[in-house]
Coordinates of C-alpha atoms in Angstrom, one line a residue:
E1283 CA 61.3 6.9 66.6
K1284 CA 57.7 6.8 65.3
A1285 CA 59.0 5.3 62.0
Q1286 CA 61.5 2.6 64.6
E1287 CA 58.0 1.5 66.7
A1288 CA 56.7 1.5 63.5
Q1289 CA 59.0 -1.2 62.2
D1290 CA 58.9 -2.8 65.5
A1291 CA 54.9 -3.7 65.4
I1292 CA 56.0 -4.7 62.1
T1293 CA 58.1 -7.4 62.8
A1294 CA 56.3 -8.2 66.5
L1295 CA 53.7 -9.2 63.4
Q1296 CA 55.5 -11.4 60.5
R1297 CA 56.7 -13.4 64.3
V1298 CA 53.1 -14.7 63.9
F1299 CA 53.5 -15.7 59.7
R1300 CA 54.5 -19.1 61.2
F1301 CA 51.5 -20.1 62.2
G1302 CA 49.8 -19.6 58.4
N1303 CA 49.3 -17.4 55.3
P1304 CA 50.6 -13.8 55.7
N1305 CA 47.6 -13.0 53.2
T1306 CA 45.5 -15.4 56.6
I1307 CA 46.8 -13.7 59.2
I1308 CA 46.1 -10.2 57.9
K1309 CA 42.7 -10.8 56.9
K1310 CA 42.3 -12.3 61.1
A1311 CA 44.5 -8.9 62.3
V1312 CA 41.8 -6.5 60.8
A1313 CA 39.5 -9.0 61.8
L1314 CA 40.2 -9.0 65.3
M1315 CA 40.4 -5.0 65.2
G1316 CA 36.3 -5.0 64.4
Y1317 CA 37.0 -5.0 61.0
P1318 CA 34.5 -7.2 59.3
V1319 CA 36.6 -8.3 56.3
G1320 CA 35.8 -12.0 56.2
D1321 CA 38.3 -15.2 55.8
C1322 CA 40.6 -15.6 53.1
R1323 CA 39.5 -18.3 50.5
R1324 CA 40.2 -21.7 50.9
P1325 CA 43.0 -23.8 51.8
F1326 CA 44.4 -20.5 52.7
H1327 CA 41.1 -19.7 55.4
Y1328 CA 42.5 -21.7 58.8
L1329 CA 43.9 -20.2 61.5
C1330 CA 44.9 -22.6 64.3
E1331 CA 44.4 -21.5 67.4
E1332 CA 47.7 -20.9 68.9
G1333 CA 48.1 -18.5 66.0
I1334 CA 45.1 -16.8 66.6
A1335 CA 46.0 -16.7 70.2
E1336 CA 49.8 -15.3 69.2
L1337 CA 47.7 -12.2 66.9
K1338 CA 45.9 -11.5 69.7
K1339 CA 49.4 -11.5 71.5
V1340 CA 50.6 -8.9 69.2
L1341 CA 47.4 -7.1 68.3
D1342 CA 47.3 -6.1 72.4
E1343 CA 51.3 -5.2 72.3
T1344 CA 51.0 -3.3 69.5
R1345 CA 47.8 -1.2 70.0
H1346 CA 49.4 2.2 71.3
L1347 CA 51.0 2.6 67.5
S1348 CA 47.3 3.6 65.8

């Protein structure tokens, strides 16, 4: 059951990848979780507002897994 929950969390995160580079998404997610990791280097440093909103939604949905 725990493995399935973890897989579901990854699947939810993958839906945000359509907004940009996966490394950008992961670094932004880590930053939103409170870790000051900084942005990716250009040209992969940008994530649109819609992408950030979707990422926040995913983090809220999967917060119980941490």
